[in-house]
Amino acid sequence: MTIQAFESPPSTGARTPKSNPMIPVNEPLLNEQDMAYVAECVRTGWVSSAGRFIDEFERGWAAYCGRRYGITVSNGTTALQLAISCLGFKPGDEVIMPTFTIISCALAVIYNGGVPVVVDCDPRTWCMDVTEIERKITPRTRAIMPVHIYGHPVDMDPVMDLAEKHGLAIIEDAAEVHGAEYLSGRNTNHSAWRRCGSFGTLSCFSFYANKLITTGEGGMVLTDDAILAEKGRSLRNLCFQPNRRFYHEELGFNFRLTNLQAALGLAQVERMDEIVSRKRWIGKEYTRRLKGIKGLQIPVEESWARNVYWMYGVVLSEESGMDAPAFALRLKQRGIETRPFFLGLHEQPVFHQKGLFLGERHPVAEHIARQGLYLPSGLALTPEQISQVCQGVHEVLT
Ligand SMILES: Cc1ncc(COP(=O)(O)O)c(C=O)c1O
């Protein structure tokens, strides 16, 4: 079933303490079932990285995304690091990624001895500009890392075609798009909706508290490749030998998730349709109330995409006479918390110090980094809070 079938308004209220006068940018929505699963871990003593929930969460999430194997890890950053480690990089191997993303994407490559290479983003979806990728391919390129941004999928068909043509791996970063869908093969007779996370040689997720599914901190790598899955499991757990513990032939990591965290994750996988439905309702409600404000760009949903509006981003045009920090301040004065957009990787001082991206310009990412922010978007947001936020936006901009 596709996600459109489940759109409905939120049915339960936020739990923000009355003492908090701000509408928070994110508030998770957890329930009795979450508590029951976590309590089971505490009651039975299975609180560390073994136990039934690890296995069930891995299987449940992999199945939801249409993949064969899931490998839970400690967070989304370590998911990316593990995925790249599975590919066995040589020093200087390159990965093409968007500049408009979190630093984790570049760190994962650098920690594996590789080099991040960046492209600008699409001005409508804010995802990587797929038309720029081919120009960046060199003999050192090993992988492309599409990063789905703020709930909207990357245009994956061109990425898949390029990867196939040039023999590259795909490390798909689906941290922000749990449950989002992409119409693959739209120019063929075999088009089909596919979930984000189903495209990568290895696909990565974060389950941080602001994600659609949260385990507090947590992450997962998905793949259909049995060899990569086995390698990932071994690397995640210090590369212990299965038949001889404390004997190591490779350098591994401790990236393990706990059974407690997996319990929380599994309970949410079981109500994923409801979670996606709620997020889409929040996104569409914002769009209904904010569309048409002069100088305000709001999220799109391309015809080939089903957006889950992980965070409802907005970008001010210069004609608004305001940049994002000024807008954020005016909203804060009205009790509305926001977050700035990413600053592009190519603008990060830490990378300049390492000689990366020197002199590079990516105008779309530079524009949205200065003019963009996201509004309160958590699952616990109520219709009343959405009204308040939209009223605040109208007051500031009109
Ligand atoms: C696109 C993307 N990738 C990776 C991560 C890293 O995830 P984590 O914070 O769990 O390490 C995030 C975090 O929000 C993200 O937005």
Tab-separated table of C-alpha atoms and ligand atoms in Angstrom:
chain	number	residue	atom	x	y	z
A	1	MET	CA	0.000	0.000	0.000
A	2	THR	CA	1.297	3.470	-0.721
A	3	ILE	CA	1.565	6.120	1.920
A	4	GLN	CA	-1.069	8.392	0.442
A	5	ALA	CA	-3.726	6.020	1.669
A	6	PHE	CA	-2.941	6.919	5.276
A	7	GLU	CA	-3.100	10.681	5.421
A	8	SER	CA	-5.053	11.817	8.454
A	9	PRO	CA	-4.932	14.580	11.050
A	10	PRO	CA	-3.083	14.084	14.331
A	11	SER	CA	-5.295	12.443	16.928
A	12	THR	CA	-3.373	12.931	20.156
A	13	GLY	CA	-2.046	15.990	21.905
A	14	ALA	CA	1.479	17.211	22.542
A	15	ARG	CA	3.026	16.694	25.940
A	16	THR	CA	5.041	19.893	26.048
A	17	PRO	CA	5.052	21.027	29.685
A	18	LYS	CA	2.975	24.144	30.181
A	19	SER	CA	6.072	25.702	31.740
A	20	ASN	CA	7.728	25.635	28.298
A	21	PRO	CA	6.422	28.729	26.545
A	22	MET	CA	8.112	27.830	23.240
A	23	ILE	CA	6.704	25.537	20.575
A	24	PRO	CA	9.660	23.143	20.269
A	25	VAL	CA	11.175	22.429	16.902
A	26	ASN	CA	10.790	18.753	17.673
A	27	GLU	CA	8.992	16.670	20.233
A	28	PRO	CA	8.845	12.884	19.875
A	29	LEU	CA	5.572	11.041	20.387
A	30	LEU	CA	6.051	7.834	22.339
A	31	ASN	CA	3.354	5.602	23.770
A	32	GLU	CA	2.470	2.743	26.093
A	33	GLN	CA	3.598	0.084	23.635
A	34	ASP	CA	7.050	1.682	23.472
A	35	MET	CA	7.148	1.636	27.245
A	36	ALA	CA	5.995	-2.000	27.419
A	37	TYR	CA	8.769	-3.205	25.093
A	38	VAL	CA	11.440	-1.239	26.932
A	39	ALA	CA	10.081	-2.496	30.267
A	40	GLU	CA	10.404	-6.056	28.979
A	41	CYS	CA	14.154	-5.474	28.500
A	42	VAL	CA	14.503	-4.141	32.014
A	43	ARG	CA	12.405	-6.960	33.500
A	44	THR	CA	14.311	-9.714	31.702
A	45	GLY	CA	17.754	-8.154	32.023
A	46	TRP	CA	18.377	-8.058	28.246
A	47	VAL	CA	19.590	-4.484	28.295
A	48	SER	CA	22.784	-4.629	26.274
A	49	SER	CA	23.445	-5.502	22.645
A	50	ALA	CA	21.964	-9.021	22.625
A	51	GLY	CA	18.263	-9.845	22.886
A	52	ARG	CA	15.214	-10.457	20.778
A	53	PHE	CA	14.503	-6.830	19.928
A	54	ILE	CA	17.779	-6.269	18.055
A	55	ASP	CA	16.962	-9.056	15.646
A	56	GLU	CA	13.277	-8.119	15.322
A	57	PHE	CA	14.014	-4.426	14.795
A	58	GLU	CA	16.600	-5.240	12.098
A	59	ARG	CA	14.230	-7.607	10.322
A	60	GLY	CA	11.203	-5.365	10.735
A	61	TRP	CA	12.882	-2.239	9.387
A	62	ALA	CA	14.603	-4.085	6.532
A	63	ALA	CA	11.262	-5.619	5.510
A	64	TYR	CA	9.475	-2.259	5.702
A	65	CYS	CA	12.094	-0.763	3.370
A	66	GLY	CA	12.071	-3.785	1.054
A	67	ARG	CA	15.599	-4.955	1.927
A	68	ARG	CA	17.063	-8.312	2.955
A	69	TYR	CA	19.442	-7.391	5.788
A	70	GLY	CA	19.494	-4.805	8.554
A	71	ILE	CA	22.472	-4.033	10.812
A	72	THR	CA	21.665	-1.854	13.807
A	73	VAL	CA	24.340	0.619	14.909
A	74	SER	CA	24.771	3.301	17.540
A	75	ASN	CA	23.697	6.313	15.408
A	76	GLY	CA	23.332	7.610	11.854
A	77	THR	CA	26.905	8.855	11.702
A	78	THR	CA	28.308	5.424	12.570
A	79	ALA	CA	25.881	3.883	10.050
A	80	LEU	CA	27.562	5.912	7.305
A	81	GLN	CA	31.005	5.102	8.648
A	82	LEU	CA	30.217	1.384	8.793
A	83	ALA	CA	28.718	1.370	5.297
A	84	ILE	CA	31.849	2.894	3.808
A	85	SER	CA	34.098	0.576	5.827
A	86	CYS	CA	32.214	-2.364	4.302
A	87	LEU	CA	33.346	-1.212	0.855
A	88	GLY	CA	37.040	-1.394	1.842
A	89	PHE	CA	38.336	1.983	0.654
A	90	LYS	CA	41.847	2.651	-0.593
A	91	PRO	CA	43.413	5.973	0.472
A	92	GLY	CA	42.207	8.754	-1.807
A	93	ASP	CA	39.050	6.983	-3.003
A	94	GLU	CA	36.381	9.572	-3.745
A	95	VAL	CA	32.689	9.745	-2.857
A	96	ILE	CA	30.375	12.233	-4.557
A	97	MET	CA	27.800	13.761	-2.217
A	98	PRO	CA	25.744	16.942	-1.851
A	99	THR	CA	27.425	19.897	-0.177
A	100	PHE	CA	24.067	20.622	1.485
A	101	THR	CA	24.101	17.922	4.147
A	102	ILE	CA	25.248	17.132	7.659
A	103	ILE	CA	28.976	16.830	8.317
A	104	SER	CA	28.548	13.099	9.115
A	105	CYS	CA	28.513	12.295	5.377
A	106	ALA	CA	31.963	13.767	4.797
A	107	LEU	CA	33.361	12.474	8.095
A	108	ALA	CA	32.408	8.909	7.196
A	109	VAL	CA	34.485	9.160	4.018
A	110	ILE	CA	37.445	10.922	5.640
A	111	TYR	CA	37.633	8.441	8.546
A	112	ASN	CA	37.934	5.684	5.933
A	113	GLY	CA	40.842	7.426	4.196
A	114	GLY	CA	38.684	8.732	1.341
A	115	VAL	CA	37.940	12.154	-0.086
A	116	PRO	CA	34.479	13.768	-0.177
A	117	VAL	CA	33.627	15.496	-3.465
A	118	VAL	CA	30.586	17.751	-3.422
A	119	VAL	CA	27.887	18.992	-5.797
A	120	ASP	CA	25.330	21.769	-5.371
A	121	CYS	CA	21.677	21.135	-4.628
A	122	ASP	CA	18.455	21.421	-6.548
A	123	PRO	CA	16.701	24.721	-5.773
A	124	ARG	CA	13.256	23.069	-5.463
A	125	THR	CA	13.878	19.919	-3.431
A	126	TRP	CA	17.166	21.004	-1.774
A	127	CYS	CA	18.486	17.494	-2.520
A	128	MET	CA	21.679	16.949	-4.537
A	129	ASP	CA	21.643	18.315	-8.080
A	130	VAL	CA	21.924	15.018	-9.941
A	131	THR	CA	22.860	16.767	-13.188
A	132	GLU	CA	26.199	17.756	-11.640
A	133	ILE	CA	27.322	14.284	-10.615
A	134	GLU	CA	28.796	12.966	-13.859
A	135	ARG	CA	31.186	15.920	-14.235
A	136	LYS	CA	32.679	15.036	-10.838
A	137	ILE	CA	33.413	11.387	-11.650
A	138	THR	CA	37.166	10.619	-11.858
A	139	PRO	CA	39.181	7.379	-11.943
A	140	ARG	CA	39.270	7.627	-8.109
A	141	THR	CA	35.489	7.741	-7.663
A	142	ARG	CA	34.192	4.721	-5.730
A	143	ALA	CA	30.697	5.722	-4.705
A	144	ILE	CA	27.869	8.233	-4.914
A	145	MET	CA	26.146	9.248	-1.685
A	146	PRO	CA	22.644	10.595	-2.354
A	147	VAL	CA	21.223	12.247	0.775
A	148	HIS	CA	17.457	12.690	0.884
A	149	ILE	CA	16.819	16.079	2.460
A	150	TYR	CA	14.167	17.094	5.033
A	151	GLY	CA	11.775	14.322	3.959
A	152	HIS	CA	11.958	14.674	0.162
A	153	PRO	CA	13.641	11.971	-1.946
A	154	VAL	CA	16.587	12.565	-4.247
A	155	ASP	CA	15.792	11.970	-7.927
A	156	MET	CA	17.237	8.451	-7.783
A	157	ASP	CA	16.886	7.184	-11.388
A	158	PRO	CA	19.773	9.297	-12.741
A	159	VAL	CA	21.901	8.350	-9.712
A	160	MET	CA	21.254	4.637	-10.262
A	161	ASP	CA	22.009	4.973	-13.988
A	162	LEU	CA	25.313	6.734	-13.341
A	163	ALA	CA	26.347	4.214	-10.703
A	164	GLU	CA	25.679	1.382	-13.106
A	165	LYS	CA	27.396	3.088	-16.029
A	166	HIS	CA	30.569	3.851	-14.057
A	167	GLY	CA	30.602	0.790	-11.763
A	168	LEU	CA	30.099	2.823	-8.566
A	169	ALA	CA	28.566	1.845	-5.248
A	170	ILE	CA	25.660	3.825	-3.809
A	171	ILE	CA	25.726	4.772	-0.134
A	172	GLU	CA	22.189	6.032	0.355
A	173	ASP	CA	21.671	8.359	3.310
A	174	ALA	CA	18.017	7.969	4.239
A	175	ALA	CA	18.364	9.385	7.764
A	176	GLU	CA	15.708	12.049	7.142
A	177	VAL	CA	13.169	10.161	5.043
A	178	HIS	CA	11.817	7.154	6.925
A	179	GLY	CA	8.834	5.995	4.878
A	180	ALA	CA	9.268	8.425	1.956
A	181	GLU	CA	8.758	6.987	-1.529
A	182	TYR	CA	10.206	7.513	-4.981
A	183	LEU	CA	8.624	6.641	-8.326
A	184	SER	CA	11.448	4.742	-9.936
A	185	GLY	CA	11.583	4.103	-13.681
A	186	ARG	CA	9.154	6.916	-14.455
A	187	ASN	CA	10.413	7.129	-18.044
A	188	THR	CA	9.925	3.421	-18.641
A	189	ASN	CA	7.026	0.981	-18.720
A	190	HIS	CA	8.059	-0.427	-15.361
A	191	SER	CA	7.628	2.497	-13.011
A	192	ALA	CA	7.061	1.584	-9.374
A	193	TRP	CA	6.948	3.362	-6.030
A	194	ARG	CA	9.891	2.355	-3.877
A	195	ARG	CA	10.741	3.320	-0.336
A	196	CYS	CA	13.792	5.420	0.335
A	197	GLY	CA	16.460	3.183	1.791
A	198	SER	CA	15.806	0.550	-0.879
A	199	PHE	CA	18.253	2.004	-3.411
A	200	GLY	CA	21.732	1.886	-1.914
A	201	THR	CA	24.322	-0.830	-2.203
A	202	LEU	CA	24.204	0.078	1.476
A	203	SER	CA	21.518	2.422	2.863
A	204	CYS	CA	21.845	4.284	6.150
A	205	PHE	CA	19.364	5.551	8.723
A	206	SER	CA	19.492	7.611	11.906
A	207	PHE	CA	17.055	7.080	14.776
A	208	TYR	CA	17.920	10.246	16.710
A	209	ALA	CA	15.070	11.746	18.758
A	210	ASN	CA	13.930	14.047	15.960
A	211	LYS	CA	13.548	11.278	13.356
A	212	LEU	CA	10.224	9.635	12.383
A	213	ILE	CA	11.354	6.520	14.249
A	214	THR	CA	13.566	7.181	17.237
A	215	THR	CA	15.579	4.958	19.525
A	216	GLY	CA	16.988	7.959	21.398
A	217	GLU	CA	20.307	7.524	19.633
A	218	GLY	CA	20.600	4.823	16.998
A	219	GLY	CA	21.023	3.916	13.383
A	220	MET	CA	20.835	1.099	10.857
A	221	VAL	CA	22.509	-0.008	7.642
A	222	LEU	CA	20.405	-1.922	5.113
A	223	THR	CA	21.643	-4.011	2.206
A	224	ASP	CA	20.591	-6.923	0.000
A	225	ASP	CA	24.147	-8.268	-0.189
A	226	ALA	CA	24.810	-11.167	2.203
A	227	ILE	CA	28.581	-10.669	2.135
A	228	LEU	CA	28.364	-6.954	2.906
A	229	ALA	CA	25.855	-7.685	5.679
A	230	GLU	CA	28.192	-10.197	7.293
A	231	LYS	CA	31.094	-7.802	6.996
A	232	GLY	CA	29.015	-5.010	8.526
A	233	ARG	CA	27.991	-7.180	11.474
A	234	SER	CA	31.577	-8.120	12.130
A	235	LEU	CA	32.919	-4.544	11.830
A	236	ARG	CA	30.164	-3.276	14.129
A	237	ASN	CA	31.249	-5.688	16.846
A	238	LEU	CA	35.041	-5.268	17.004
A	239	CYS	CA	35.564	-8.013	14.388
A	240	PHE	CA	35.365	-10.795	16.956
A	241	GLN	CA	35.842	-14.143	15.222
A	242	PRO	CA	32.627	-16.202	15.373
A	243	ASN	CA	34.442	-19.344	16.543
A	244	ARG	CA	37.248	-17.727	18.541
A	245	ARG	CA	36.413	-14.694	20.658
A	246	PHE	CA	39.114	-12.132	21.433
A	247	TYR	CA	40.979	-13.069	18.264
A	248	HIS	CA	41.028	-10.406	15.547
A	249	GLU	CA	42.120	-10.369	11.920
A	250	GLU	CA	40.637	-6.954	11.074
A	251	LEU	CA	40.183	-3.552	12.709
A	252	GLY	CA	36.588	-3.174	13.833
A	253	PHE	CA	34.462	-0.733	15.850
A	254	ASN	CA	32.066	-0.890	18.740
A	255	PHE	CA	29.014	0.583	16.982
A	256	ARG	CA	26.485	-1.659	18.740
A	257	LEU	CA	22.897	-0.623	19.512
A	258	THR	CA	21.288	-1.903	22.721
A	259	ASN	CA	18.272	-4.170	23.029
A	260	LEU	CA	16.609	-1.362	25.021
A	261	GLN	CA	16.940	0.978	22.050
A	262	ALA	CA	15.874	-1.678	19.562
A	263	ALA	CA	12.752	-2.327	21.665
A	264	LEU	CA	11.760	1.303	21.251
A	265	GLY	CA	12.491	1.126	17.528
A	266	LEU	CA	10.477	-2.036	16.947
A	267	ALA	CA	7.384	-0.632	18.628
A	268	GLN	CA	7.473	2.292	16.196
A	269	VAL	CA	8.088	0.125	13.125
A	270	GLU	CA	4.849	-1.616	14.073
A	271	ARG	CA	2.940	1.693	13.783
A	272	MET	CA	4.935	3.157	10.910
A	273	ASP	CA	1.906	3.821	8.703
A	274	GLU	CA	0.377	5.956	11.432
A	275	ILE	CA	3.662	7.850	11.938
A	276	VAL	CA	4.031	8.608	8.227
A	277	SER	CA	0.401	9.602	7.967
A	278	ARG	CA	0.761	12.063	10.821
A	279	LYS	CA	3.933	13.603	9.381
A	280	ARG	CA	2.331	14.019	5.978
A	281	TRP	CA	-0.695	15.619	7.539
A	282	ILE	CA	1.505	18.127	9.395
A	283	GLY	CA	3.434	18.920	6.192
A	284	LYS	CA	0.310	19.392	4.110
A	285	GLU	CA	-1.354	21.507	6.777
A	286	TYR	CA	1.653	23.842	6.846
A	287	THR	CA	1.585	24.031	3.043
A	288	ARG	CA	-2.132	24.815	2.988
A	289	ARG	CA	-1.654	27.690	5.424
A	290	LEU	CA	1.649	29.085	4.191
A	291	LYS	CA	1.405	28.858	0.418
A	292	GLY	CA	1.259	32.134	-1.441
A	293	ILE	CA	3.180	34.241	1.111
A	294	LYS	CA	5.342	36.571	-0.946
A	295	GLY	CA	9.043	35.876	-0.563
A	296	LEU	CA	8.547	32.526	1.211
A	297	GLN	CA	9.558	29.283	-0.494
A	298	ILE	CA	7.948	26.189	1.010
A	299	PRO	CA	8.692	22.470	0.490
A	300	VAL	CA	7.643	20.795	-2.750
A	301	GLU	CA	6.462	17.311	-3.511
A	302	GLU	CA	7.615	16.414	-7.000
A	303	SER	CA	5.282	14.208	-9.058
A	304	TRP	CA	7.773	11.343	-8.615
A	305	ALA	CA	8.063	11.748	-4.845
A	306	ARG	CA	6.118	11.191	-1.639
A	307	ASN	CA	7.511	13.616	0.905
A	308	VAL	CA	7.342	12.721	4.617
A	309	TYR	CA	8.135	16.331	5.648
A	310	TRP	CA	10.681	15.224	8.244
A	311	MET	CA	11.341	18.890	8.921
A	312	TYR	CA	9.223	21.608	7.340
A	313	GLY	CA	11.865	23.854	5.792
A	314	VAL	CA	11.207	27.333	4.436
A	315	VAL	CA	13.502	29.647	2.475
A	316	LEU	CA	13.127	33.418	2.347
A	317	SER	CA	13.835	35.207	-0.883
A	318	GLU	CA	15.979	38.332	-0.753
A	319	GLU	CA	12.857	40.389	-1.499
A	320	SER	CA	11.583	39.529	1.972
A	321	GLY	CA	14.325	41.876	3.213
A	322	MET	CA	15.315	39.386	5.892
A	323	ASP	CA	17.780	36.528	6.305
A	324	ALA	CA	17.153	33.326	8.260
A	325	PRO	CA	18.724	34.480	11.581
A	326	ALA	CA	16.551	37.633	11.601
A	327	PHE	CA	13.460	35.571	10.741
A	328	ALA	CA	14.323	33.033	13.473
A	329	LEU	CA	14.635	35.814	16.035
A	330	ARG	CA	11.250	37.288	15.124
A	331	LEU	CA	9.648	33.831	15.379
A	332	LYS	CA	11.377	33.160	18.696
A	333	GLN	CA	9.862	36.373	20.067
A	334	ARG	CA	6.489	34.810	19.185
A	335	GLY	CA	7.310	31.570	21.041
A	336	ILE	CA	8.296	29.558	17.974
A	337	GLU	CA	11.519	27.594	17.990
A	338	THR	CA	13.316	26.999	14.667
A	339	ARG	CA	16.604	25.546	13.397
A	340	PRO	CA	18.854	26.942	10.699
A	341	PHE	CA	19.487	24.983	7.507
A	342	PHE	CA	22.806	23.160	6.992
A	343	LEU	CA	25.840	25.219	6.083
A	344	GLY	CA	27.337	23.524	3.009
A	345	LEU	CA	30.289	21.201	3.499
A	346	HIS	CA	32.289	23.394	1.123
A	347	GLU	CA	31.876	26.331	3.524
A	348	GLN	CA	33.030	24.499	6.668
A	349	PRO	CA	36.222	25.940	8.173
A	350	VAL	CA	37.347	22.511	9.388
A	351	PHE	CA	37.543	21.247	5.806
A	352	HIS	CA	39.297	24.371	4.532
A	353	GLN	CA	41.950	23.752	7.212
A	354	LYS	CA	42.416	20.315	5.659
A	355	GLY	CA	42.741	21.749	2.160
A	356	LEU	CA	39.310	20.554	1.008
A	357	PHE	CA	36.848	22.511	-1.188
A	358	LEU	CA	39.121	25.573	-1.352
A	359	GLY	CA	37.621	28.235	-3.631
A	360	GLU	CA	34.554	26.104	-4.474
A	361	ARG	CA	31.233	27.891	-4.928
A	362	HIS	CA	27.793	26.248	-4.839
A	363	PRO	CA	25.299	29.088	-5.132
A	364	VAL	CA	22.070	27.244	-4.357
A	365	ALA	CA	23.432	25.700	-1.163
A	366	GLU	CA	24.965	29.040	-0.169
A	367	HIS	CA	21.642	30.805	-0.692
A	368	ILE	CA	19.498	28.361	1.263
A	369	ALA	CA	22.082	28.095	4.061
A	370	ARG	CA	21.607	31.832	4.676
A	371	GLN	CA	17.902	32.142	3.912
A	372	GLY	CA	16.519	28.810	5.155
A	373	LEU	CA	15.287	27.455	8.456
A	374	TYR	CA	12.846	24.831	9.575
A	375	LEU	CA	9.702	25.231	11.621
A	376	PRO	CA	8.459	23.018	14.489
A	377	SER	CA	7.814	19.649	12.849
A	378	GLY	CA	7.803	16.946	15.529
A	379	LEU	CA	5.257	14.162	15.696
A	380	ALA	CA	3.732	15.627	18.856
A	381	LEU	CA	2.849	18.927	17.170
A	382	THR	CA	-0.858	19.726	17.561
A	383	PRO	CA	-3.179	21.462	15.079
A	384	GLU	CA	-3.333	24.407	17.517
A	385	GLN	CA	0.446	24.702	17.535
A	386	ILE	CA	0.531	24.586	13.723
A	387	SER	CA	-1.989	27.449	13.679
A	388	GLN	CA	0.161	29.431	16.087
A	389	VAL	CA	3.296	28.870	14.007
A	390	CYS	CA	1.536	29.861	10.781
A	391	GLN	CA	0.083	32.955	12.398
A	392	GLY	CA	3.594	33.894	13.569
A	393	VAL	CA	5.004	33.428	10.060
A	394	HIS	CA	2.205	35.548	8.566
A	395	GLU	CA	2.743	38.294	11.139
A	396	VAL	CA	6.470	38.477	10.448
A	397	LEU	CA	6.239	38.340	6.656
A	398	THR	CA	3.040	40.107	5.664
B	1	LIG	C1	21.156	13.323	6.451
B	1	LIG	C2	21.720	12.885	7.762
B	1	LIG	N1	22.659	11.940	7.772
B	1	LIG	C3	23.218	11.516	8.917
B	1	LIG	C4	22.837	12.021	10.131
B	1	LIG	C5	23.539	11.591	11.371
B	1	LIG	O1	22.717	10.916	12.250
B	1	LIG	P1	23.043	10.869	13.817
B	1	LIG	O2	22.733	12.190	14.395
B	1	LIG	O3	22.159	9.775	14.325
B	1	LIG	O4	24.497	10.511	13.951
B	1	LIG	C6	21.833	13.001	10.172
B	1	LIG	C7	21.375	13.544	11.460
B	1	LIG	O5	20.382	14.202	11.583
B	1	LIG	C8	21.270	13.454	8.953
B	1	LIG	O6	20.345	14.426	8.944
